[in-house]
Tab-separated table of C-alpha atoms and ligand atoms in Angstrom:
chain	number	residue	atom	x	y	z
X	1	MET	CA	89.981	88.678	92.598
X	2	SER	CA	93.307	90.262	93.347
X	3	THR	CA	95.860	88.008	95.147
X	4	LEU	CA	97.752	88.576	98.257
X	5	ASP	CA	101.301	88.270	98.167
X	6	VAL	CA	101.913	86.662	101.493
X	7	GLU	CA	105.578	86.122	101.182
X	8	TRP	CA	106.320	89.796	100.659
X	9	CYS	CA	103.997	90.716	103.378
X	10	ARG	CA	105.626	88.396	105.850
X	11	ALA	CA	109.131	89.680	104.912
X	12	GLN	CA	108.027	93.290	105.988
X	13	PHE	CA	107.452	92.125	109.599
X	14	PRO	CA	110.748	91.524	111.458
X	15	ALA	CA	108.878	90.182	114.567
X	16	LEU	CA	107.665	86.966	112.605
X	17	ALA	CA	111.304	85.789	112.561
X	18	GLN	CA	111.332	85.169	116.299
X	19	GLU	CA	111.573	81.672	117.875
X	20	VAL	CA	110.240	80.184	121.043
X	21	ASN	CA	111.962	76.980	122.385
X	22	GLY	CA	113.163	76.283	118.956
X	23	HIS	CA	109.680	76.671	117.253
X	24	PRO	CA	109.118	79.531	114.835
X	25	ALA	CA	106.732	82.058	116.609
X	26	VAL	CA	103.085	82.047	115.256
X	27	PHE	CA	101.171	85.276	115.884
X	28	PHE	CA	97.421	84.322	116.520
X	29	ASP	CA	97.272	87.293	118.919
X	30	GLY	CA	96.211	89.648	116.181
X	31	PRO	CA	92.934	90.819	117.780
X	32	GLY	CA	95.185	91.924	120.852
X	33	GLY	CA	97.532	93.917	118.525
X	34	THR	CA	99.236	93.145	115.279
X	35	GLN	CA	102.907	92.978	114.553
X	36	VAL	CA	104.349	96.030	112.755
X	37	PRO	CA	106.321	96.161	109.491
X	38	GLN	CA	109.718	97.663	109.283
X	39	SER	CA	108.448	100.744	107.347
X	40	VAL	CA	106.384	101.734	110.592
X	41	ILE	CA	109.379	101.103	112.861
X	42	ASN	CA	111.431	103.204	110.334
X	43	ALA	CA	108.816	106.073	110.456
X	44	MET	CA	108.691	106.123	114.260
X	45	CYS	CA	112.778	106.231	114.523
X	46	ASP	CA	112.923	108.698	111.607
X	47	TYR	CA	110.525	110.946	113.460
X	48	LEU	CA	112.490	110.937	116.714
X	49	ALA	CA	115.755	111.247	115.034
X	50	ARG	CA	114.975	114.095	112.796
X	51	SER	CA	111.668	115.808	113.626
X	52	ASN	CA	111.078	115.396	117.071
X	53	ALA	CA	109.270	118.846	118.467
X	54	ASN	CA	106.143	120.167	119.716
X	55	THR	CA	103.702	121.642	117.212
X	56	HIS	CA	103.194	125.167	115.517
X	57	GLY	CA	106.820	126.325	116.279
X	58	ALA	CA	108.653	128.750	114.130
X	59	PHE	CA	111.607	126.248	113.291
X	60	THR	CA	112.318	123.364	111.069
X	61	THR	CA	111.557	120.333	113.457
X	62	SER	CA	108.325	121.910	114.569
X	63	ARG	CA	107.331	122.441	111.086
X	64	ARG	CA	108.165	118.978	110.141
X	65	SER	CA	105.916	117.760	112.881
X	66	ASP	CA	103.075	119.792	111.770
X	67	GLU	CA	103.384	118.195	108.192
X	68	ILE	CA	103.914	114.721	109.643
X	69	LEU	CA	100.669	115.016	112.030
X	70	ALA	CA	98.905	116.305	108.780
X	71	GLU	CA	100.030	113.434	106.735
X	72	ALA	CA	98.773	111.018	109.368
X	73	HIS	CA	95.218	112.533	109.393
X	74	ALA	CA	95.032	112.374	105.625
X	75	ALA	CA	96.361	108.719	105.679
X	76	MET	CA	93.616	107.763	108.349
X	77	ALA	CA	91.093	109.630	106.263
X	78	ASP	CA	92.031	107.591	103.154
X	79	LEU	CA	91.574	104.485	105.382
X	80	LEU	CA	88.053	105.484	106.520
X	81	GLY	CA	86.878	107.250	103.360
X	82	CYS	CA	86.397	110.797	104.943
X	83	ASP	CA	88.186	114.151	105.213
X	84	ALA	CA	91.280	114.803	107.195
X	85	ASP	CA	89.779	117.169	109.543
X	86	GLU	CA	87.176	114.434	110.492
X	87	ILE	CA	89.961	112.328	112.161
X	88	VAL	CA	90.862	112.768	115.840
X	89	PHE	CA	93.771	110.957	117.252
X	90	GLY	CA	94.269	109.999	120.619
X	91	PRO	CA	96.035	107.602	122.891
X	92	ASN	CA	93.665	104.582	122.303
X	93	MET	CA	90.070	103.860	121.180
X	94	THR	CA	88.956	103.704	124.846
X	95	THR	CA	90.193	107.093	125.921
X	96	LEU	CA	88.715	108.701	122.856
X	97	THR	CA	85.470	107.067	123.286
X	98	PHE	CA	85.225	108.285	126.971
X	99	ALA	CA	85.949	111.818	125.962
X	100	LEU	CA	83.297	111.492	123.210
X	101	SER	CA	80.735	110.200	125.644
X	102	ARG	CA	81.690	112.889	127.971
X	103	ALA	CA	80.927	115.504	125.417
X	104	ILE	CA	77.718	113.725	124.280
X	105	GLY	CA	76.561	113.675	127.917
X	106	ARG	CA	76.655	117.369	128.035
X	107	GLU	CA	73.639	117.324	125.538
X	108	LEU	CA	71.600	114.659	127.351
X	109	LYS	CA	68.690	114.859	129.850
X	110	ALA	CA	67.467	112.531	132.480
X	111	GLY	CA	65.621	109.720	130.658
X	112	ASP	CA	67.300	109.860	127.310
X	113	GLU	CA	68.323	106.374	126.354
X	114	VAL	CA	71.613	104.828	124.989
X	115	VAL	CA	71.711	101.392	123.326
X	116	VAL	CA	74.789	99.145	123.727
X	117	THR	CA	75.173	95.379	122.942
X	118	ARG	CA	76.319	92.238	124.804
X	119	LEU	CA	78.665	91.463	121.805
X	120	ASP	CA	80.825	94.396	122.356
X	121	HIS	CA	84.295	95.195	123.891
X	122	ASP	CA	83.741	96.876	127.184
X	123	ALA	CA	85.393	99.995	125.659
X	124	ASN	CA	82.068	100.334	123.667
X	125	VAL	CA	80.035	99.789	126.719
X	126	ALA	CA	81.475	101.387	129.753
X	127	PRO	CA	81.747	104.990	128.281
X	128	TRP	CA	78.263	104.820	127.328
X	129	ARG	CA	77.332	103.126	130.669
X	130	ALA	CA	79.261	106.397	132.316
X	131	LEU	CA	76.073	108.308	131.125
X	132	GLU	CA	73.871	106.985	133.708
X	133	GLU	CA	75.595	109.398	135.875
X	134	ARG	CA	73.598	112.065	133.945
X	135	GLY	CA	70.313	110.312	134.177
X	136	ALA	CA	70.570	108.346	130.850
X	137	VAL	CA	68.960	104.781	130.457
X	138	VAL	CA	71.264	102.348	129.015
X	139	ARG	CA	69.683	99.473	127.046
X	140	SER	CA	71.651	96.367	126.092
X	141	VAL	CA	70.929	94.395	123.056
X	142	ASP	CA	71.081	90.418	123.157
X	143	ILE	CA	72.972	87.958	121.255
X	144	ASN	CA	71.731	84.694	119.439
X	145	PRO	CA	73.936	82.417	121.669
X	146	ASP	CA	74.010	79.617	119.040
X	147	ASP	CA	76.063	81.526	116.692
X	148	CYS	CA	77.134	84.810	118.649
X	149	THR	CA	75.297	87.068	116.184
X	150	LEU	CA	73.495	90.129	117.227
X	151	ASP	CA	69.869	89.657	118.004
X	152	MET	CA	68.609	92.082	115.491
X	153	ASP	CA	64.984	91.766	116.491
X	154	ASP	CA	66.074	92.669	119.989
X	155	LEU	CA	67.720	95.787	118.865
X	156	ARG	CA	64.672	96.789	116.886
X	157	ARG	CA	62.837	96.538	120.166
X	158	GLN	CA	65.415	98.500	122.156
X	159	VAL	CA	65.722	101.453	119.972
X	160	ASN	CA	62.877	103.865	120.407
X	161	GLU	CA	62.038	107.540	120.219
X	162	ARG	CA	64.041	108.231	123.476
X	163	THR	CA	67.044	106.761	122.085
X	164	LYS	CA	69.978	109.097	121.570
X	165	LEU	CA	72.736	106.965	120.736
X	166	VAL	CA	73.310	103.326	119.398
X	167	ALA	CA	76.697	101.906	120.161
X	168	VAL	CA	77.744	99.058	118.193
X	169	GLY	CA	80.737	96.852	117.142
X	170	TYR	CA	81.649	96.601	113.464
X	171	ALA	CA	82.909	93.007	114.488
X	172	SER	CA	83.408	90.985	117.730
X	173	ASN	CA	87.046	90.965	118.907
X	174	SER	CA	85.923	87.915	120.634
X	175	VAL	CA	84.059	85.504	118.382
X	176	GLY	CA	84.736	87.343	115.048
X	177	THR	CA	81.009	88.082	114.217
X	178	ILE	CA	80.522	90.931	111.722
X	179	ASN	CA	77.457	92.875	112.577
X	180	GLU	CA	74.877	94.382	110.103
X	181	VAL	CA	76.346	97.717	110.949
X	182	ALA	CA	74.693	99.767	107.964
X	183	GLU	CA	71.206	98.589	109.252
X	184	VAL	CA	72.000	99.456	112.834
X	185	VAL	CA	72.952	102.923	111.727
X	186	ARG	CA	69.652	103.223	109.601
X	187	LEU	CA	67.599	102.035	112.632
X	188	ALA	CA	69.455	104.518	114.887
X	189	HIS	CA	68.925	107.457	112.398
X	190	ALA	CA	65.150	106.540	111.976
X	191	VAL	CA	64.513	107.688	115.596
X	192	GLY	CA	66.971	110.604	115.232
X	193	ALA	CA	69.686	108.789	117.352
X	194	LEU	CA	73.659	108.941	116.831
X	195	ALA	CA	75.229	105.815	115.535
X	196	PHE	CA	78.698	105.145	116.867
X	197	VAL	CA	80.768	102.096	115.434
X	198	ASP	CA	83.557	100.412	116.950
X	199	ALA	CA	85.866	99.390	114.207
X	200	VAL	CA	88.810	98.184	116.201
X	201	HIS	CA	88.478	94.537	115.483
X	202	TYR	CA	87.076	94.961	111.868
X	203	ALA	CA	89.680	97.408	110.592
X	204	PRO	CA	92.628	94.871	109.855
X	205	HIS	CA	90.251	92.665	107.955
X	206	GLY	CA	87.806	94.534	105.899
X	207	PRO	CA	87.302	98.022	103.952
X	208	ILE	CA	85.548	100.857	105.915
X	209	ASP	CA	83.671	103.569	104.200
X	210	VAL	CA	82.172	106.019	106.775
X	211	ARG	CA	80.325	107.896	104.110
X	212	THR	CA	78.455	104.675	102.800
X	213	LEU	CA	77.845	103.547	106.219
X	214	GLU	CA	76.571	107.137	107.182
X	215	CYS	CA	77.622	106.476	110.869
X	216	ASP	CA	78.161	109.603	113.060
X	217	PHE	CA	81.316	108.363	114.696
X	218	LEU	CA	83.695	105.224	114.304
X	219	ALA	CA	86.693	104.452	116.372
X	220	CYS	CA	89.567	102.245	115.628
X	221	SER	CA	93.058	101.482	117.018
X	222	PRO	CA	96.176	101.613	114.689
X	223	TYR	CA	97.870	98.941	116.748
X	224	LYS	CA	95.401	96.522	115.543
X	225	PHE	CA	96.305	97.088	111.879
X	226	PHE	CA	99.844	97.104	111.877
X	227	GLY	CA	100.545	100.516	113.373
X	228	PRO	CA	101.711	101.642	116.777
X	229	HIS	CA	99.701	101.838	119.926
X	230	THR	CA	97.510	105.118	119.237
X	231	GLY	CA	93.748	105.408	118.719
X	232	ALA	CA	91.705	107.035	116.025
X	233	LEU	CA	88.245	108.507	116.077
X	234	TYR	CA	86.228	109.646	112.896
X	235	GLY	CA	83.350	112.107	113.402
X	236	LYS	CA	81.168	113.716	111.119
X	237	ARG	CA	82.265	117.375	110.715
X	238	LYS	CA	78.840	118.719	111.801
X	239	HIS	CA	79.103	116.733	115.252
X	240	LEU	CA	82.807	117.621	115.897
X	241	THR	CA	81.936	121.123	115.299
X	242	ARG	CA	78.827	121.381	117.317
X	243	LEU	CA	79.550	119.194	120.347
X	244	LEU	CA	81.681	120.700	123.195
X	245	PRO	CA	84.803	118.419	124.070
X	246	TYR	CA	86.391	119.188	127.441
X	247	LYS	CA	89.708	121.053	126.469
X	248	VAL	CA	92.239	123.441	127.647
X	249	ARG	CA	91.748	127.206	126.838
X	250	PRO	CA	94.801	127.995	124.831
X	251	ALA	CA	94.186	125.009	122.518
X	252	SER	CA	92.790	125.682	119.171
X	253	ASP	CA	89.045	125.375	118.696
X	254	GLU	CA	89.333	124.242	115.172
X	255	ILE	CA	88.374	120.631	114.383
X	256	PRO	CA	90.039	118.257	114.808
X	257	ASP	CA	92.325	120.158	117.272
X	258	ARG	CA	89.651	120.928	119.798
X	259	TRP	CA	89.270	117.159	120.252
X	260	GLU	CA	92.796	116.223	120.292
X	261	THR	CA	93.703	117.401	123.928
X	262	GLY	CA	97.344	117.644	125.093
X	263	THR	CA	100.297	116.732	123.041
X	264	GLN	CA	99.749	113.779	120.677
X	265	ASN	CA	102.029	110.599	120.213
X	266	HIS	CA	103.929	112.307	117.341
X	267	GLU	CA	106.244	109.306	116.446
X	268	GLY	CA	103.143	107.201	116.917
X	269	LEU	CA	101.324	109.178	114.231
X	270	ALA	CA	104.138	109.061	112.060
X	271	GLY	CA	103.906	105.263	112.373
X	272	VAL	CA	100.167	105.236	111.811
X	273	ARG	CA	101.038	106.944	108.492
X	274	ALA	CA	103.322	104.437	107.640
X	275	ALA	CA	100.806	101.481	108.715
X	276	VAL	CA	98.197	102.860	106.301
X	277	ASN	CA	100.748	103.069	103.493
X	278	TYR	CA	101.656	99.583	104.360
X	279	ILE	CA	97.990	98.442	103.670
X	280	ALA	CA	98.041	100.629	100.445
X	281	GLU	CA	101.061	98.927	99.175
X	282	ILE	CA	99.574	95.490	99.815
X	283	GLY	CA	96.869	96.858	97.257
X	284	ARG	CA	99.378	98.356	94.833
X	285	ARG	CA	101.142	94.905	94.561
X	286	ALA	CA	97.636	93.084	93.906
X	287	VAL	CA	96.344	96.003	91.600
X	288	PRO	CA	99.491	98.140	90.191
X	289	SER	CA	96.916	100.458	88.336
X	290	ALA	CA	95.160	101.598	91.533
X	291	ALA	CA	94.729	105.229	90.935
X	292	ASN	CA	95.282	106.729	94.479
X	293	ARG	CA	95.901	105.705	98.134
X	294	ARG	CA	92.259	104.883	98.792
X	295	ALA	CA	91.923	102.647	95.742
X	296	ALA	CA	94.975	100.852	96.835
X	297	ILE	CA	93.711	100.254	100.489
X	298	LEU	CA	90.407	99.101	98.872
X	299	ALA	CA	92.485	96.744	96.616
X	300	ALA	CA	94.449	95.428	99.716
X	301	TYR	CA	91.322	94.400	101.458
X	302	ASP	CA	90.039	92.667	98.328
X	303	ALA	CA	93.096	90.643	98.432
X	304	ILE	CA	93.355	90.151	102.026
X	305	ARG	CA	89.705	89.034	102.516
X	306	PRO	CA	89.682	85.864	100.400
X	307	TYR	CA	92.982	84.810	101.692
X	308	GLU	CA	92.025	85.214	105.361
X	309	ARG	CA	88.582	83.287	104.662
X	310	SER	CA	90.554	80.415	103.239
X	311	LEU	CA	92.663	80.366	106.188
X	312	VAL	CA	89.753	80.298	108.754
X	313	GLU	CA	87.938	77.718	106.554
X	314	LYS	CA	90.825	75.485	107.333
X	315	LEU	CA	91.135	76.434	110.867
X	316	ILE	CA	87.367	75.958	111.774
X	317	ALA	CA	87.107	72.670	109.690
X	318	GLY	CA	90.088	71.407	111.802
X	319	LEU	CA	88.862	72.726	115.140
X	320	LEU	CA	85.272	70.959	114.708
X	321	GLU	CA	87.186	67.637	114.539
X	322	ILE	CA	88.851	67.808	117.658
X	323	PRO	CA	87.130	65.887	120.488
X	324	GLY	CA	85.766	67.690	123.306
X	325	LEU	CA	85.916	71.072	121.711
X	326	THR	CA	83.269	73.692	122.097
X	327	PHE	CA	83.192	76.235	119.467
X	328	TYR	CA	81.568	79.660	120.029
X	329	GLY	CA	80.372	81.831	116.903
X	330	ILE	CA	79.637	81.317	113.170
X	331	ARG	CA	80.837	77.806	112.118
X	332	ASP	CA	78.920	77.289	108.897
X	333	PRO	CA	81.190	78.234	105.777
X	334	LYS	CA	78.045	79.458	104.007
X	335	HIS	CA	78.171	82.557	106.612
X	336	PHE	CA	81.934	83.076	106.559
X	337	ASP	CA	81.345	86.548	104.840
X	338	ARG	CA	79.824	87.438	108.154
X	339	ARG	CA	82.752	86.650	110.229
X	340	THR	CA	86.471	87.848	110.592
X	341	PRO	CA	89.203	85.009	111.028
X	342	THR	CA	89.016	85.327	114.782
X	343	VAL	CA	87.685	82.262	116.562
X	344	ALA	CA	86.743	81.508	120.270
X	345	ILE	CA	86.857	77.891	121.808
X	346	ARG	CA	87.162	75.869	124.696
X	347	LEU	CA	88.469	72.298	125.349
X	348	ALA	CA	86.836	69.936	127.610
X	349	ASN	CA	88.461	69.682	131.205
X	350	HIS	CA	91.038	72.434	130.402
X	351	THR	CA	90.776	76.215	131.302
X	352	PRO	CA	91.457	78.319	128.300
X	353	LYS	CA	94.680	79.551	130.439
X	354	GLU	CA	95.865	75.873	130.267
X	355	THR	CA	95.483	75.619	126.631
X	356	ALA	CA	97.096	78.873	125.915
X	357	THR	CA	100.071	78.079	128.046
X	358	PHE	CA	100.554	74.840	126.324
X	359	LEU	CA	100.372	76.376	122.815
X	360	GLY	CA	102.443	79.263	124.060
X	361	GLU	CA	105.325	76.920	124.975
X	362	ARG	CA	105.328	75.725	121.361
X	363	GLY	CA	105.615	79.277	120.094
X	364	ILE	CA	101.800	79.541	119.077
X	365	PHE	CA	100.277	82.691	120.664
X	366	THR	CA	96.790	82.792	121.402
X	367	TRP	CA	94.677	84.648	124.041
X	368	ASP	CA	92.745	83.257	126.957
X	369	GLY	CA	89.964	85.016	128.987
X	370	ASN	CA	87.435	87.612	128.090
X	371	TYR	CA	89.639	90.110	126.190
X	372	TYR	CA	87.341	92.752	127.808
X	373	ALA	CA	84.298	91.533	125.847
X	374	VAL	CA	83.262	90.650	129.229
X	375	ASN	CA	79.260	90.970	128.617
X	376	LEU	CA	79.622	88.120	126.010
X	377	THR	CA	81.667	85.822	128.300
X	378	GLU	CA	79.175	86.536	131.021
X	379	ARG	CA	76.168	85.886	128.574
X	380	LEU	CA	77.841	82.700	127.324
X	381	GLY	CA	78.338	81.438	130.939
X	382	VAL	CA	82.068	81.154	130.815
X	383	GLU	CA	83.390	84.110	132.536
X	384	SER	CA	83.782	82.375	136.008
X	385	SER	CA	85.752	79.649	134.447
X	386	GLY	CA	88.361	81.366	132.513
X	387	GLY	CA	86.534	82.558	129.440
X	388	MET	CA	87.512	81.069	126.190
X	389	LEU	CA	90.650	80.599	124.053
X	390	ARG	CA	90.789	83.239	121.160
X	391	ILE	CA	92.759	82.310	117.954
X	392	GLY	CA	92.959	85.339	115.900
X	393	LEU	CA	94.424	85.247	112.432
X	394	VAL	CA	95.464	88.132	110.100
X	395	HIS	CA	96.927	88.210	106.484
X	396	TYR	CA	100.619	87.539	107.540
X	397	ASN	CA	99.579	84.074	108.980
X	398	THR	CA	99.819	81.051	106.733
X	399	TYR	CA	98.003	77.485	106.202
X	400	ASP	CA	101.223	75.902	107.750
X	401	GLU	CA	100.648	77.723	110.956
X	402	VAL	CA	97.204	77.049	111.060
X	403	GLY	CA	98.212	73.259	110.591
X	404	ARG	CA	100.836	73.717	113.502
X	405	LEU	CA	98.081	74.945	115.852
X	406	LEU	CA	95.613	72.104	114.709
X	407	ALA	CA	98.585	69.425	115.512
X	408	ALA	CA	99.218	71.146	118.897
X	409	LEU	CA	95.736	71.008	120.027
X	410	ASN	CA	95.233	67.561	118.883
X	411	GLU	CA	98.309	66.420	120.827
X	412	PHE	CA	96.959	68.468	123.974
X	413	VAL	CA	93.686	66.720	124.014
X	414	ARG	CA	95.514	63.275	123.346
X	415	LEU	CA	98.023	63.854	126.078
X	416	TYR	CA	96.175	65.445	128.801
Q	1	PLP	C1	86.689	95.522	119.557
Q	1	PLP	C2	87.503	96.296	120.531
Q	1	PLP	N1	87.054	97.551	120.884
Q	1	PLP	C3	87.835	98.304	121.440
Q	1	PLP	C4	88.882	98.143	122.172
Q	1	PLP	C5	89.814	98.926	122.994
Q	1	PLP	O1	90.769	99.544	122.236
Q	1	PLP	P1	91.963	100.492	122.776
Q	1	PLP	O2	93.055	99.365	123.281
Q	1	PLP	O3	92.447	101.074	121.651
Q	1	PLP	O4	91.463	101.299	123.842
Q	1	PLP	C6	89.490	96.855	121.498
Q	1	PLP	C7	90.904	96.340	122.164
Q	1	PLP	O5	91.043	95.284	122.382
Q	1	PLP	C8	88.813	95.904	120.983
Q	1	PLP	O6	89.201	94.743	120.461
């Protein structure tokens, strides 16, 4: 097992030095967006200072822009385990997924079916529900409410010979469940359907290999893995080539350009490359012999995973001792390899907003509400009463921070 150099990691993130009301800030809001290392900030500033231009011009800054965008594609390809021309960038995952669903909709006919889940963020539901306008039937897979895992038997029932696409999350941004994605892809392919994976929440926590997964599409958002506010989509080359995206006529018909409609966020993509390089650097520090960037990225996740797991073990053990606390999701440490370090709770007699506000005043940043995983909060019966409180850890968090959160929650239930 390789070890994570947490101190080095923390030193890369200027935002972690902030204070709130005299308390060091604790960033447990990672599932909503992570902080960025200085190298990402530098890459974005440097782009704007030295290379700012539109693409494909016959002059230096434009050529540099072309190079930087090509490097960003190559970096994302190393992160996901594919080729650079199979990476499509866009403003965010939601916009990319709507664009893809519109293109897929052109191939559908009335009565074709699409399968979504109740565990997913609405960005992996609404774009597929939009296909109802074209006569598609959308089916929704249920969860096991006891531990917020996907009901795989229900999924097997919902997928049939009319299914054209199965959309599943790699991991839940709300309760942290990691789904059996490879099995879902297999079931989709068994009936000739496409498999779309939303890896937005999973990407900062675990390695992704789209070739091994064999998924047709996989989307993620660099701002959830230490990069700027952008989105990225992997698509198998044959699909990106065959499907017809809506695009302007003068834009290239090559992939991935035909999918990258309009001018991209160039400084953001310079930052994406730097974010991937930051992850690779974690791996190189753990395993200096890593042969290339992909190997270094895999080494980084080998170091990140056990560390995050030990953090969440401490967190969940402490939470389960708090009187009046309801815990949503996988709580048995035996199954912690099936969850990310993202947990959702409620405290008796307090709305999640009240709890988040109390913590926020002590410099501890958590989220309250549904975080757009609205099918889940509805299914769990908490949508009308403020949703849940989400505590989301990433590798720059510490045991000490977890201890501070547990102490603050214990104080909250004692005082109020
Ligand atoms: C699991 C998951 N999917 C999709 C999204 C939407 O991503 P974006 O903000 O890039 O559109 C989010 C954002 O919170 C998410 O957590």
